Each structure stands twice: as structure tokens, then as C-alpha cells.
XYZ file of C-alpha atoms in Angstrom:
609
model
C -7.824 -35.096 -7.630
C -4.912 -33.159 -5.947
C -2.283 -30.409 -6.863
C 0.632 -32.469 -8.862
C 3.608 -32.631 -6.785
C 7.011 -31.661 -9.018
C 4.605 -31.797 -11.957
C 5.814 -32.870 -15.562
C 4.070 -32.133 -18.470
C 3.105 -34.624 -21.374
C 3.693 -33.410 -25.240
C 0.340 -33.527 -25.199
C -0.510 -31.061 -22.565
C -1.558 -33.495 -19.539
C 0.438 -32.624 -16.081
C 1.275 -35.427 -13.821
C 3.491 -36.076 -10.581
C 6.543 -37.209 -11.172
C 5.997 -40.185 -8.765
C 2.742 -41.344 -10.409
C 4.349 -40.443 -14.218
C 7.728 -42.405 -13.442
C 5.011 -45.890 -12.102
C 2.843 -45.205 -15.267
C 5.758 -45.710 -17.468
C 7.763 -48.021 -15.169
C 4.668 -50.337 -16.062
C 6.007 -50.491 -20.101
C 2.946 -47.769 -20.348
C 4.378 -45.198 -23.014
C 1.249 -43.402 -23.524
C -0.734 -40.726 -21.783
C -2.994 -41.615 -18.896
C -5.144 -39.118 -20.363
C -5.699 -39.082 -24.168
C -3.255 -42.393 -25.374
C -1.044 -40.061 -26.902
C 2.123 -41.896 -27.210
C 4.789 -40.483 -24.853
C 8.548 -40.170 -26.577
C 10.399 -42.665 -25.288
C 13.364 -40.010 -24.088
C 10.834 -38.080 -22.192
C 10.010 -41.322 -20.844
C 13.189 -41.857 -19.603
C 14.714 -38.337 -18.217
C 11.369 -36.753 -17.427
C 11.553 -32.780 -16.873
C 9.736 -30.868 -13.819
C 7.887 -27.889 -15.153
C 9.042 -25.435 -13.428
C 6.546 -22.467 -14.050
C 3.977 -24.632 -12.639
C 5.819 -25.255 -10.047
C 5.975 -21.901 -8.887
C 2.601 -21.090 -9.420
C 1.101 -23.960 -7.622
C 3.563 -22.864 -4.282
C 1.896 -19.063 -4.776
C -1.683 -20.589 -4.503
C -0.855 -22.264 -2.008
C 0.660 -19.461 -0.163
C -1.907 -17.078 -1.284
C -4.438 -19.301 0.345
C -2.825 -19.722 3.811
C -2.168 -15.802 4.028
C -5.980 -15.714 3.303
C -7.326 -17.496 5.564
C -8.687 -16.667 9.110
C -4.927 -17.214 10.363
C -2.999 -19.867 12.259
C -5.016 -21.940 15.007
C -2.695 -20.714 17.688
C -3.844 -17.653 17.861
C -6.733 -17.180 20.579
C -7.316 -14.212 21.173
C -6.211 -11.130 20.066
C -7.006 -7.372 21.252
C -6.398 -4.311 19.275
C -5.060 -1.000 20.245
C -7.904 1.119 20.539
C -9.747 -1.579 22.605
C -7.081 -1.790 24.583
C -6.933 -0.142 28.769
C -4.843 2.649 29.513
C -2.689 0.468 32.022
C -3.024 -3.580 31.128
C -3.314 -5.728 34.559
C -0.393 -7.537 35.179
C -0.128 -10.880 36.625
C 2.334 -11.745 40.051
C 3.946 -14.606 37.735
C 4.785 -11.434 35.167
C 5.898 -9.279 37.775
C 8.544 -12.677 38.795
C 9.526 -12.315 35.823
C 10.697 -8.610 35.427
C 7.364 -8.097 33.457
C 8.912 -9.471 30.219
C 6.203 -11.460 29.124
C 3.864 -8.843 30.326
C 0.512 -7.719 28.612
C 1.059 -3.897 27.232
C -1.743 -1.621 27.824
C -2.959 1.637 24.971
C -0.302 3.020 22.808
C -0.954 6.785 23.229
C 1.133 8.256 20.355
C -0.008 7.824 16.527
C 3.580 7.671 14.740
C 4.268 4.424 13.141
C 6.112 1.502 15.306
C 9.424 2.472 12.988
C 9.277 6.901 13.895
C 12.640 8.092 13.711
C 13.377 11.562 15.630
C 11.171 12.927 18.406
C 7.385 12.559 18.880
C 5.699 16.160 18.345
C 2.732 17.601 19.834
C 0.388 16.487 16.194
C 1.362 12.766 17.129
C -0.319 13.185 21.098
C -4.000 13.263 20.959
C -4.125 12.565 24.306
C -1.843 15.758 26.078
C -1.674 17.751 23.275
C 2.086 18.054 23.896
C 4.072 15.348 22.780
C 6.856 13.404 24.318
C 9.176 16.047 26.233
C 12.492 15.385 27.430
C 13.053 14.889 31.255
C 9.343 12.642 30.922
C 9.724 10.277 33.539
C 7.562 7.184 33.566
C 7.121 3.971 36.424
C 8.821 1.311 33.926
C 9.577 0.236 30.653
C 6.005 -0.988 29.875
C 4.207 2.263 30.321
C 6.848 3.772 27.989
C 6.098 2.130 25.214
C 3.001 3.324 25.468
C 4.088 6.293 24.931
C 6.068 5.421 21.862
C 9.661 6.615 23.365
C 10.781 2.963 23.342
C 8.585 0.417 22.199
C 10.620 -3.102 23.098
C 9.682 -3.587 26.421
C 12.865 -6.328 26.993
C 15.352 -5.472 24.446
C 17.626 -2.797 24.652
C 17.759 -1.759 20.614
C 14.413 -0.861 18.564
C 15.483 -0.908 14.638
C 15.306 -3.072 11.653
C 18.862 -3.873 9.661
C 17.879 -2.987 6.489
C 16.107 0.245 7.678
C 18.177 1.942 10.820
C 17.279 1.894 14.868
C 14.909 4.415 16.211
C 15.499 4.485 19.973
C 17.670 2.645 22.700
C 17.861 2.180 26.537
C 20.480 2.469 28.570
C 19.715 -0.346 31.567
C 22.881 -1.503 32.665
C 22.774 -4.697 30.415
C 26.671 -4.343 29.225
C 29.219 -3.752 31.151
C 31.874 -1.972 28.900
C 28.824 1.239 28.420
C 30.302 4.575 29.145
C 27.822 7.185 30.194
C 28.944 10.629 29.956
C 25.399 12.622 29.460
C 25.984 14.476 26.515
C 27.682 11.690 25.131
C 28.171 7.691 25.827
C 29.628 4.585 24.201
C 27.301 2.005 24.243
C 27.724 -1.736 23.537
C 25.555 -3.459 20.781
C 23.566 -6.836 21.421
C 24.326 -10.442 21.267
C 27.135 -12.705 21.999
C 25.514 -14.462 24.661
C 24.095 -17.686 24.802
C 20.444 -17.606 25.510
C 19.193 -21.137 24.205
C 16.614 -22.879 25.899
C 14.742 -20.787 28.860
C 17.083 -17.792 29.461
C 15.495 -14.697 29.582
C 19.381 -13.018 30.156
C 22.883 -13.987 30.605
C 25.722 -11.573 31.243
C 28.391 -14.123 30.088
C 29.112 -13.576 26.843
C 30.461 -16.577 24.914
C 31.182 -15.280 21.162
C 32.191 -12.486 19.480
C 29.300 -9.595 18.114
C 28.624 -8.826 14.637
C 27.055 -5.978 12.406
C 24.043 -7.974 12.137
C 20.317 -7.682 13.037
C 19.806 -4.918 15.315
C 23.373 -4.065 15.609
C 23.450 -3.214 12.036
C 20.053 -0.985 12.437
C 22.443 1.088 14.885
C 25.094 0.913 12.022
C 23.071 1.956 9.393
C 22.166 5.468 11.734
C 25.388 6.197 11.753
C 25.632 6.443 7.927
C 22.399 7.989 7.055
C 22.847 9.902 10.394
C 19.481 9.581 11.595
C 18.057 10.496 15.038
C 18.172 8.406 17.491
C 15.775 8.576 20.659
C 17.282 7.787 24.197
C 15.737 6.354 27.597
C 17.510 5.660 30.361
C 16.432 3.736 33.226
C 17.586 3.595 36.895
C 18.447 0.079 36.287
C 21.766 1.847 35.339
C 23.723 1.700 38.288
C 27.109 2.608 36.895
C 26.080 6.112 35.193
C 25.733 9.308 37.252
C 23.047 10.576 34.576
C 20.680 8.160 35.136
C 17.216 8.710 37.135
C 16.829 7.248 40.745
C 13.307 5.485 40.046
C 11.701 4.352 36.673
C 12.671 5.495 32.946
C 13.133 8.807 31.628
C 13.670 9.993 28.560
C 16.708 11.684 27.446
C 16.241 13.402 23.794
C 17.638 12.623 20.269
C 21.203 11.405 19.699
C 23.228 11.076 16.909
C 25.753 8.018 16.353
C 29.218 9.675 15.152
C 30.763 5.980 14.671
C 30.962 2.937 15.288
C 33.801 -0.279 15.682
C 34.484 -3.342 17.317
C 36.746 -4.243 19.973
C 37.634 -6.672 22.237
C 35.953 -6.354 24.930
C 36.188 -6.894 29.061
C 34.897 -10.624 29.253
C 37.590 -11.436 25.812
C 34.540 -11.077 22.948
C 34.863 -8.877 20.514
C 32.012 -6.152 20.986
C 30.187 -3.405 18.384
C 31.115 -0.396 19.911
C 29.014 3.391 19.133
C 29.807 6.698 20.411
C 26.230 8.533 20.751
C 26.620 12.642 21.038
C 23.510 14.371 22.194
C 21.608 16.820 19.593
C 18.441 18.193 21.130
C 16.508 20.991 20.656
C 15.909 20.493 24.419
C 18.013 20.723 26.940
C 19.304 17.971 28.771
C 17.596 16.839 32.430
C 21.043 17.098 34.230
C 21.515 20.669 33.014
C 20.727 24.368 34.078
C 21.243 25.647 30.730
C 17.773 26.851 28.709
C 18.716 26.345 25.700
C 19.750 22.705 23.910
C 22.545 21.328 22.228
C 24.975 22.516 19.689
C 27.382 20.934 17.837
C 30.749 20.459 19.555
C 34.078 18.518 18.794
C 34.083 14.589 19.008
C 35.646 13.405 22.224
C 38.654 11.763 21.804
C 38.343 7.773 22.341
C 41.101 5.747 23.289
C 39.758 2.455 22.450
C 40.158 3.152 18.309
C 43.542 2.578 18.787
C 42.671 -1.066 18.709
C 39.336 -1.073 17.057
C 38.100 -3.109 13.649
C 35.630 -2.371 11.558
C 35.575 1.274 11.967
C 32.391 2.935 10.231
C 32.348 6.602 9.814
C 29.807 8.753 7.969
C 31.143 9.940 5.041
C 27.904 11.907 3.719
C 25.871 14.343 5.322
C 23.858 13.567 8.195
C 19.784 13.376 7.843
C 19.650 15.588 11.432
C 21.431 18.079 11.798
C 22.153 21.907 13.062
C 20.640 24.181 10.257
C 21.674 28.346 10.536
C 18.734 29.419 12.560
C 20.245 27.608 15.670
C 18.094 24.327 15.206
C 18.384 20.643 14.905
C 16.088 19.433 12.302
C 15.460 17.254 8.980
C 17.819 18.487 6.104
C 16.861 15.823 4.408
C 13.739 14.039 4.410
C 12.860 11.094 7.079
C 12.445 7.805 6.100
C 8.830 6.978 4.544
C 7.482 4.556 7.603
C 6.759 0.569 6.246
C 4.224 0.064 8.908
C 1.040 1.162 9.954
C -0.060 4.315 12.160
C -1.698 3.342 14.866
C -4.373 6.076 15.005
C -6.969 4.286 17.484
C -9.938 4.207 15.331
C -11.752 1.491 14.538
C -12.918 2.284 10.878
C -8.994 3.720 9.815
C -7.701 -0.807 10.717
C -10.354 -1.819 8.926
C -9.571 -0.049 6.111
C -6.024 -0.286 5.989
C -6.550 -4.360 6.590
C -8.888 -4.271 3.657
C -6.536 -2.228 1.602
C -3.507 -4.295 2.916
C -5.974 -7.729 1.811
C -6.852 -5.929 -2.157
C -2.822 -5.385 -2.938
C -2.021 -8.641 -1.184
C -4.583 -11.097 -3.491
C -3.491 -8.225 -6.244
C 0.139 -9.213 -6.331
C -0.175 -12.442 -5.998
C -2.151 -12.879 -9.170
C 0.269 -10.627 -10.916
C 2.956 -12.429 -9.884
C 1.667 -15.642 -11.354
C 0.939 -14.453 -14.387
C 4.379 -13.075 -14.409
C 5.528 -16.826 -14.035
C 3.021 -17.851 -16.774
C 4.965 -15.732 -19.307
C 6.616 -16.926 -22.692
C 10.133 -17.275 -22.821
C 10.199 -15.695 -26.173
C 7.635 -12.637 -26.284
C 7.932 -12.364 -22.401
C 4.704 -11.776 -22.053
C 1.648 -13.847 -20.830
C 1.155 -17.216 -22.698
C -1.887 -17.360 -25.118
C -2.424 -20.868 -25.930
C 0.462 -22.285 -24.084
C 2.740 -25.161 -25.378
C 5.484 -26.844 -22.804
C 8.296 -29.178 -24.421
C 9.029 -32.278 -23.629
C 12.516 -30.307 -22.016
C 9.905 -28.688 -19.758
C 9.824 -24.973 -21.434
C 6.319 -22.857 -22.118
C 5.917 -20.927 -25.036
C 2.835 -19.700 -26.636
C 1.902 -21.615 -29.338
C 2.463 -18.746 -32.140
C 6.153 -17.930 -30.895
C 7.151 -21.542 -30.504
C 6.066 -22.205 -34.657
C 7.015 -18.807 -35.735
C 10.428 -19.599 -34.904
C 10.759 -22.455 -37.047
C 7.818 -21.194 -39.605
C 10.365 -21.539 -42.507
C 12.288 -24.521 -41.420
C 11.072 -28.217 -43.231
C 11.300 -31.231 -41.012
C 13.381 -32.836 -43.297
C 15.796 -32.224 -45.724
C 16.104 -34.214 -48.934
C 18.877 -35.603 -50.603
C 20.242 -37.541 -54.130
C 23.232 -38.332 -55.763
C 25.186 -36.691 -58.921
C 24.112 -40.001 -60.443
C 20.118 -39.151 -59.874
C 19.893 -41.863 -56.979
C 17.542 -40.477 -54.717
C 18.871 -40.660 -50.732
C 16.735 -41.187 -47.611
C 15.640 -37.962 -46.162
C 17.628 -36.673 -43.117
C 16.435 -35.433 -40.192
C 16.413 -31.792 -39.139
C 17.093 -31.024 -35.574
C 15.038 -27.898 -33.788
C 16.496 -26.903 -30.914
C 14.209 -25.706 -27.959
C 14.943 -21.975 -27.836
C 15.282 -21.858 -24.451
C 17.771 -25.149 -23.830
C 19.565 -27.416 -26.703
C 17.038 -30.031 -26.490
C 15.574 -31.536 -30.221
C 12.068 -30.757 -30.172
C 11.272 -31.607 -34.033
C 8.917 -34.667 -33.250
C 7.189 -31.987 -30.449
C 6.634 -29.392 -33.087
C 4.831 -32.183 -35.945
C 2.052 -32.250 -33.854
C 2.140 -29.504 -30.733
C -0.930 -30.037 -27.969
C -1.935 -26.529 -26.199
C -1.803 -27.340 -22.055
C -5.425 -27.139 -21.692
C -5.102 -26.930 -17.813
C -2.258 -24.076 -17.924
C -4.351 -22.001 -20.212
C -7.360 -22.541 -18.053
C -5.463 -21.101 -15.100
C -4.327 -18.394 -16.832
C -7.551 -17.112 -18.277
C -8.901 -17.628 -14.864
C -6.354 -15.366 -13.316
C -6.387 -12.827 -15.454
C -10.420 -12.993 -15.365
C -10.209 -12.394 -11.867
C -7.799 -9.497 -12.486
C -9.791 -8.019 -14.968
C -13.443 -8.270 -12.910
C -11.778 -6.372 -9.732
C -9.934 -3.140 -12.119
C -13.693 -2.950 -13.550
C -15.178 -2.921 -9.663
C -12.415 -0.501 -8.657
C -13.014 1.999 -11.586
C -16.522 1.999 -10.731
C -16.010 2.895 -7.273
C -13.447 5.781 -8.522
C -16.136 6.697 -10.679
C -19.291 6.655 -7.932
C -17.112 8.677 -5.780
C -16.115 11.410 -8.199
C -19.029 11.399 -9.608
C -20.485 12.461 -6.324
C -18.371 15.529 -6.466
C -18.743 16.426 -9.695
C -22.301 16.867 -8.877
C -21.970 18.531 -6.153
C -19.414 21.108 -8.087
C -21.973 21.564 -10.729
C -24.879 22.415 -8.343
C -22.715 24.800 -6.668
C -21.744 26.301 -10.428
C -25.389 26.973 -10.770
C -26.486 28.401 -7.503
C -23.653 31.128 -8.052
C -24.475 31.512 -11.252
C -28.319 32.544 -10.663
C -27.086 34.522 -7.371
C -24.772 36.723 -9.835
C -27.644 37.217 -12.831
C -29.572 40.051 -11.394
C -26.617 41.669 -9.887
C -25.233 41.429 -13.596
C -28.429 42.932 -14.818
C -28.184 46.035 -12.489
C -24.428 46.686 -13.270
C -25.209 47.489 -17.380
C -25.192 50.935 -18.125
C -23.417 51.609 -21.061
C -24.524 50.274 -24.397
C -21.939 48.061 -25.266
C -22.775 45.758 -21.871
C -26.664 46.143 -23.237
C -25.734 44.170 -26.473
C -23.323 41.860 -24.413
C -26.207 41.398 -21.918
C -28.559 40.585 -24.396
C -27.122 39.363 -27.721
C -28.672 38.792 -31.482
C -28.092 34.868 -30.614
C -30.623 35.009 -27.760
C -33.288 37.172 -29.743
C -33.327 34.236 -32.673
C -32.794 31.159 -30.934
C -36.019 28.721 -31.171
C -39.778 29.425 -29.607
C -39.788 26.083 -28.112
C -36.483 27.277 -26.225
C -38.278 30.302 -24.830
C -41.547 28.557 -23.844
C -39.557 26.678 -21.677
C -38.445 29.400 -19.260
C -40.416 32.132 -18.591
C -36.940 34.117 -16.799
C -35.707 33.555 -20.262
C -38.891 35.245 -22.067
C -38.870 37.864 -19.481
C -35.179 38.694 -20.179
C -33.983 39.348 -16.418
C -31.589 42.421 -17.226
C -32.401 43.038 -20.056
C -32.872 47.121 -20.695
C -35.764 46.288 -23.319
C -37.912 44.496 -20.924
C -36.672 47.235 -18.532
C -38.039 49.586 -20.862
C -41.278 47.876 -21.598
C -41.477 48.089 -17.752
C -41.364 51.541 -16.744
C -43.610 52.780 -19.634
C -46.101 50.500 -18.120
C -45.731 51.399 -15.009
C -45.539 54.757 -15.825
C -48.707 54.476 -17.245
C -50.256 52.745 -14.452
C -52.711 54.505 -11.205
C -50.959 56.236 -9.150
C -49.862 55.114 -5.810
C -49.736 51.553 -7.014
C -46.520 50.047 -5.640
C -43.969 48.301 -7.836
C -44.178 44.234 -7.401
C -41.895 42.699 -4.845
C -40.878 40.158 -7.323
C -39.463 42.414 -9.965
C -35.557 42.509 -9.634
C -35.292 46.009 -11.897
C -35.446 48.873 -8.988
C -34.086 52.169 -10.071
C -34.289 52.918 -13.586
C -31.772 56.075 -14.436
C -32.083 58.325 -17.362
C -29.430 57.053 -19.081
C -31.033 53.332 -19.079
C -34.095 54.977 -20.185
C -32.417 56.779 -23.187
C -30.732 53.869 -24.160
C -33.747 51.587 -24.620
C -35.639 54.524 -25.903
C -32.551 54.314 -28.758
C -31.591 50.665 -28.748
C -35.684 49.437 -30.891
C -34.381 52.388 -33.272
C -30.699 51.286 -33.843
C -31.853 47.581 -34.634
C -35.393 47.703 -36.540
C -35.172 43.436 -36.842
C -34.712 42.459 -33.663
C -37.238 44.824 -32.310
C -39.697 43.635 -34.574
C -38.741 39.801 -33.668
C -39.878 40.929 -29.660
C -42.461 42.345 -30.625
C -44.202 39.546 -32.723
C -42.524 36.400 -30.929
C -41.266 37.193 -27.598
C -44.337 39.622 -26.313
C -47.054 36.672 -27.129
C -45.548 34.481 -24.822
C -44.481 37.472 -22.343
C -48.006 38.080 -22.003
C -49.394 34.738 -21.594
C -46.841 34.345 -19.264
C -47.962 37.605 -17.072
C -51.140 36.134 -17.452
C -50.694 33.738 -15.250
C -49.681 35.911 -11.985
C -52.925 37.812 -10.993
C -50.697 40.542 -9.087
C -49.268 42.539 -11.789
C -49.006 41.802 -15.787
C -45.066 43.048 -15.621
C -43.785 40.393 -12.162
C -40.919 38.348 -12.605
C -40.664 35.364 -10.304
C -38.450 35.929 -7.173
C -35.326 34.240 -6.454
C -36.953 31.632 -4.511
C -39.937 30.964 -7.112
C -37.407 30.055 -9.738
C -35.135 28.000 -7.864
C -37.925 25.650 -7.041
């Protein structure tokens, strides 16, 4: 049993390939393989693919090789953080201009897609980020360092997103390099088929396309552009005698095409230095500011001429500073922090919405064309249409399959046919809807899928739930550790009689004896100027010399606490009576338990335990 291959679905709900359907019936076989349903005989004839199916058996099979351990090719395959500081590099890759080269460590954690400079928060190594006037031995070892990261090509960008960086190498000849501003030449238009690494004939004209529309979309959104320039440059008087340095942030002002020296039309792009830094050809000490657009001959005879219209994401703000005014693009690729644990969960992460959106997306193709929503019992016509079983008959609940018909003379007609058209084509489907079969294998699927689905929310709420749970707990511990730190110093602070009744209210005095029993802090009444009271008269009446307990929390008494439990038994006759009868029985068989003095209270660290 196999996956059918352009499936078609019987009336009765049995899916086939078209190949093995179209022998079945070429054999004068006009029922199902399956059940011996009879087959119609026009379904016979023009069978339909179903369609849905189709698409959802291409997504399992896609989900299943993006699953797996990956293509054989692959050998071997080293990450970044086990990666050396400086990779060894063969003699055949040094032949070859080190373009097939192994790269070593990438220093810098920004994203492979960064736009604007790399900051001192993004160099765990220095501590200093990437400063202009950096000079490095070639190419390779800056990309490690994130200024540039194509070690061959002369553009890093995507065309739907904008470039980040470029190098000026000396790979076109029509580049004009004036330091604070250049014209540079975009890629392509060369013939590099087969073997060729480079060519400098160019045999076509260039396009906005690929990378040279990542430089054209920096121009419009007016996004920063990082520059290197290497001494491979032999034209330009601002490039560095030995390896590649790198130059700051630029700003494309436009962009055209021309024709250019070989006959080829050529994207053109006039890049104008705006750095916080100054430049490494300069004695100034402070960087750029904006100045006028050199004049450029060239647009005489230009196409295509972009020029940003709206304001530019970079730009020179009032405090003297070129910054985002608006913010960067959000990055659509990894960081690549170096730690091992921060892959791993990204790559899991990556894996969960992966498997996630594939199931969603097939149940998105497993929806009926009438409710749009997931089919429940699902029917498919013999056009090749899925409905759920309740929308396909509730559309024709109040429809007969026939209509009857007689004469003004009482002669009684034959019946006519009534045609129901598929609601999603104009297809008859009456003889479909007499006796519909539910696809017991699409339904299957579906409740499989959104099984599945339903399984890994439940897991994933859990493991919300475990982990704020966690902290809940950890909150509520914390709630009642400050809480018992700030009793006593509560206790101390009453002194006027309206915190004694707040400190110890009516609620308290007549709650429940097995509520009492279960605390003895609660039966002593820690601040509480009653017990306070019941306190000092006992130790007042007490030997002389004896010291006061350690473990009481109630220090100095004043006057005016005195006076106010002297007053507070008089003022309220029923609760005084209710401590004396209920509370001071269990008082004293609680006091009876610590031989050192009838009147201790446990300490801090007794009643935490």
C-alpha cells in the first residue's frame, strides 16, 4: 500500500490513482475496488483529481524530508562555537584566492542580516566593537568579525530585505572612489557557467535583481550600509596598502543604470559617507555631516533612476548624530551567540513551529468549501469537491429529487428529474446526494492531525504552567517571610487606641477554638496590648532581678500602653470575658510547655521552623 498518485475519489469515499482507477474501469469494471459500489458511469469516464488531497499528501511528504536527519551529502558539519579562532587553510585554497576556503569563529553576535555598525554589546570578545580604520590580513578573517560576511562576493543583502555591507576590491571597472563618497557598480552580467570562479568580460546587460536589488531597496528605506575596502583596489587612492579595512556606514542617495565601458548596461549607486567616526584618510576628530550631493554627469544618460522619496531610516538627528530615526529591520535569522545550549534551543524551537505549521496548514487544506472551516465527516463529489457532510445536505435540505407532474385532464406524467448543482462547480450531483458515503480515509487523517495538534497545546500549557508555577511559589514564600519579618515591628509601632482595635479586632477574639489551638503565636496575640498587659503585671509581680525572656518580642512597655490596656478590658466587658474563659486556657497550657518562663513567646527562628 502506497500514497495515491493524482488521487480520485469514489462516491463512495475510496481514493485511488488515477492510473490504477482509469485500468480498473478500462476493464468494463464500473464498481469500486473496495466496497462494489457501483461507480457513475460519467465519473467513469472524465474522472476528477482531488485536489485537497493532493496537497496534503505533497505537505507530508515535505514535512517528512525537512524532518529527517538531512540530505546524505552532508558529512560533516561544525558549528560556530566549536569552531578555531583562525581555520587552517589548505595550499589548493590558497591557489585558489581562498574562495572555497574553510572560515574559522565568528566573533560578533549580531545576526548574519545586521544592518548599521557592530557596537561594543555585540563583541564579547574586545569589549569594543568593530571600529572604523580596523584593518584585518584578508577577507576571511573579516567575516569573522561580522564587517563583511561573503568571503567572494562583493554585495551581502537579500532582495526582498536590503544589503548590509559591500567591498570595494577592484572587481568593476567603471567604480569611482572618492572617500567620502563613490559610485559603485552592481553585480552580474558576466558569464560564469561551468568552472569560473571570475570573468571581467561582461556579456549582458545588469538588472535590479538579486543582490542588486538588496542595494536598491537601501536606497529607499535608506538604510546603513557598512563598507570594506581592500587593497585589491588598485585604482582608488583611499584604499589600504595590505589587507581589508573597514571604512564606516554609508548611505546610498540613488541609484540608475547606464551603459557602461565594455557596452552593458550597468546598475549604477552613488554611496555618501555618514559616520559617527571619522574617516581613516582624515585628520578631522569628529565624523561626518550631511553635505550636498555631488553632481554626477553620467544621469544625463541614465535609466531607471531610483530616488528616495521618504525619509531615510539613518540619519543626522539635532544633537549632531547619525542614528536610527526609525526602527531597524527585525533580523530573519539567527544570532549567533556561541553557546551551545542557546542552538539547541532555537533548533528545537525552530523544529516545534516547523511540524506546527505544517499540520495547520493541512488542516487548512482539509477545510469545507462552504463553512470554511475543517471538514467533520467529509463528503467529496464525484466533480472532486469536499464538503462536510451537514453543509453539503443542508444546502439542498428542502429540495425533492424529483418533481412530479399531470395533465389538466388528470393524466399523471413521469416524474422529472431535478438537477443539484455542486456548490462549488456546475456539476449535477443529485444521484451523489441519494446516497452520500463519508471519505473514511480523509476523516481519519484529519482527526489524526488535529489529535496530534491537540496532544502538543496540552504538553505546552503544562510546561507554561510547571514553569510559572515555580514562580508563583517562590513569590508566595517570599510574601510570607516579609510578612512575619514586619509582625512584631507592627506590634511595637501601636500606640494609640485606634491601631489597638485595628491590631487586634472583634473578628480575631470570636473566630473558632480549633483555629487558635492551631497556633500558639495566634493564642499568644504577638502585639497585642492585652497580652502586653497580662505581661507586665506578671512580670511585675515576679522576684526581683529575674530577667525578661529572650524570646519575648514586647521590650519597653510605656505608660501610655499601660493605660490603655488598663482601659481597653473596661471599654469592652465581652470580649474581655471571651480571653479570659477561652483564650487564657489554652495560653496557659501553651506556657506550660516552655519550662523557662510561663509568659515566652517563641523567637523568630522557633516559629519559622
Amino acid at each position: 500500500m502506497q500514497l495515491p498518485e493524482r488521487p480520485v475519489t469514489t462516491p463512495c469515499g475510496h481514493n485511488f490513482c488515477l492510473k490504477c482507477f482509469q485500468k480498473w474501469v478500462g476493464q468494463g469494471k464500473l464498481t469500486c475496488a473496495k466496497c462494489r459500489s457501483s461507480i457513475p458511469a460519467k465519473m467513469a469516464s472524465q474522472p476528477r483529481i482531488n485536489s485537497a488531497l493532493v496537497v496534503a499528501i505533497r505537505m507530508a511528504k515535505t514535512a517528512k524530508s525537512i524532518n529527517s536527519n538531512g540530505p546524505t551529502h552532508v558529512y560533516h558539519f561544525m558549528r560556530n562555537e566549536n569552531r578555531p579562532d583562525k581555520a587552517f587553510t589548505t595550499e589548493r585554497a590558497k591557489k585558489a584566492g581562498k574562495a572555497n576556503a574553510c572560515s574559522g569563529q565568528i566573533f560578533v553576535t549580531v545576526p548574519p542580516d545586521h544592518f548599521g555598525p557592530i557596537l561594543a554589546e555585540n563583541d564579547p570578545k574586545r569589549n569594543r566593537g568593530i571600529l572604523v580604520g580596523e584593518l584585518w590580513e584578508d577577507r576571511m578573517e573579516c567575516r569573522q568579525w561580522g564587517a563583511h560576511l561573503p568571503h567572494v562576493a562583493g554585495i551581502a543583502g537579500q532582495s526582498d530585505y536590503g544589503a548590509q555591507s559591500v567591498a570595494l576590491s577592484g572587481g568593476y571597472e567603471d567604480d569611482e572612489d572618492h572617500g567620502e563618497w563613490f559610485l559603485y557598480t552592481g553585480s552580474g552580467g558576466r558569464d560564469l557557467s561551468g568552472n569560473k570562479r571570475t570573468n571581467k568580460e561582461q556579456s549582458f546587460d545588469q538588472k535590479f535583481e538579486k543582490l542588486n536589488q538588496a542595494l536598491r531597496v537601501s536606497c529607499l528605506k535608506g538604510y546603513p550600509v557598512r563598507v570594506v575596502r581592500s587593497h585589491k583596489e588598485k585604482r582608488s587612492s583611499y584604499a589600504p596598502e595590505s589587507g581589508v579595512r573597514y571604512d564606516g556606514i554609508y548611505r546610498i542617495e540613488k541609484c540608475w543604470r547606464k551603459v557602461g565601458i565594455q557596452g552593458f548596461k550597468v546598475c549604477r549607486y552613488l554611496f555618501v559617507r555618514c559616520d559617527n567616526e571619522p574617516a581613516p584618510w582624515t585628520s578631522e576628530e569628529h565624523g561626518d555631516r550631511p553635505r550636498p550631493l555631488p553632481a554626477i554627469k553620467e544621469l544625463k544618460n541614465a535609466t531607471d533612476i531610483t530616488v528616495r522619496k521618504e525619509t531615510p531610516a539613518w540619519d543626522f538627528d539635532e544633537k549632531e548624530r547619525w542614528k536610527w530615526m526609525k526602527p531597524p529591520p527585525v533580523s530573519r535569522k539567527p544570532v549567533i551567540t556561541g553557546k551551545p545550549e542557546d542552538g539547541k534551543r532555537a533548533r528545537k524551537a525552530q523544529r516545534l513551529a516547523q511540524n506546527l505549521s505544517v499540520r495547520e496548514r493541512l488542516l487548512k487544506e482539509f477545510s469545507c468549501l462552504i463553512c470554511r472551516k475543517v471538514m467533520t465527516s467529509p463528503l467529496t463529489t464525484p466533480c472532486a469537491h469536499n464538503f462536510c457532510k451537514t453543509c453539503l445536505l443542508g444546502v439542498f435540505a428542502n429540495q425533492s429529487f424529483v418533481r412530479e407532474r399531470s395533465r389538466e385532464g388528470g393524466r399523471a406524467l413521469r416524474a422529472q428529474k431535478i438537477a443539484m448543482k455542486c456548490p462549488a462547480c456546475p456539476n449535477d450531483i443529485s444521484d451523489f446526494l441519494q446516497n452520500p458515503q463519508v471519505n473514511r480515509e480523509m476523516m481519519d487523517l484529519i482527526e489524526s492531525l488535529q489529535r496530534k495538534t491537540e496532544e502538543e497545546n496540552v504538553e505546552e500549557q503544562q510546561q507554561s504552567e510547571e514553569g510559572g508555577s515555580d514562580g508563583e511559589e517562590k513569590s508566595a514564600e517570599d510574601e510570607d517571610n516579609i510578612a512575619e519579618e514586619k509582625q512584631p515591628a507592627e506590634g511595637e509601632s501601636k500606640n494609640t487606641e485606634a491601631d489597638a482595635e485595628k491590631s487586634f479586632p472583634k473578628t480575631n477574639l470570636e473566630s473558632g477554638k480549633g483555629e487558635a489551638t492551631k497556633e500558639p503565636n495566634e493564642v499568644s496575640g504577638r502585639g497585642s496590648p492585652i497580652v502586653c498587659f497580662k505581661r507586665k503585671k506578671a512580670l511585675a509581680a515576679g522576684p526581683s532581678g529575674k530577667k525578661r525572656p529572650k524570646t519575648c518580642e514586647f521590650r519597653n512597655i510605656s505608660a501610655e500602653d499601660s493605660t490603655l490596656a488598663d482601659k481597653k478590658p473596661d471599654e469592652d466587658a465581652d470580649n474581655s470575658e471571651t480571653v479570659n474563659n477561652g483564650e487564657e486556657t489554652k495560653a496557659e497550657a501553651v506556657n506550660a510547655e516552655s519550662p523557662s518562663s510561663p509568659f515566652s513567646v517563641p523567637a523568630d527562628d522557633d516559629s519559622s521552623q
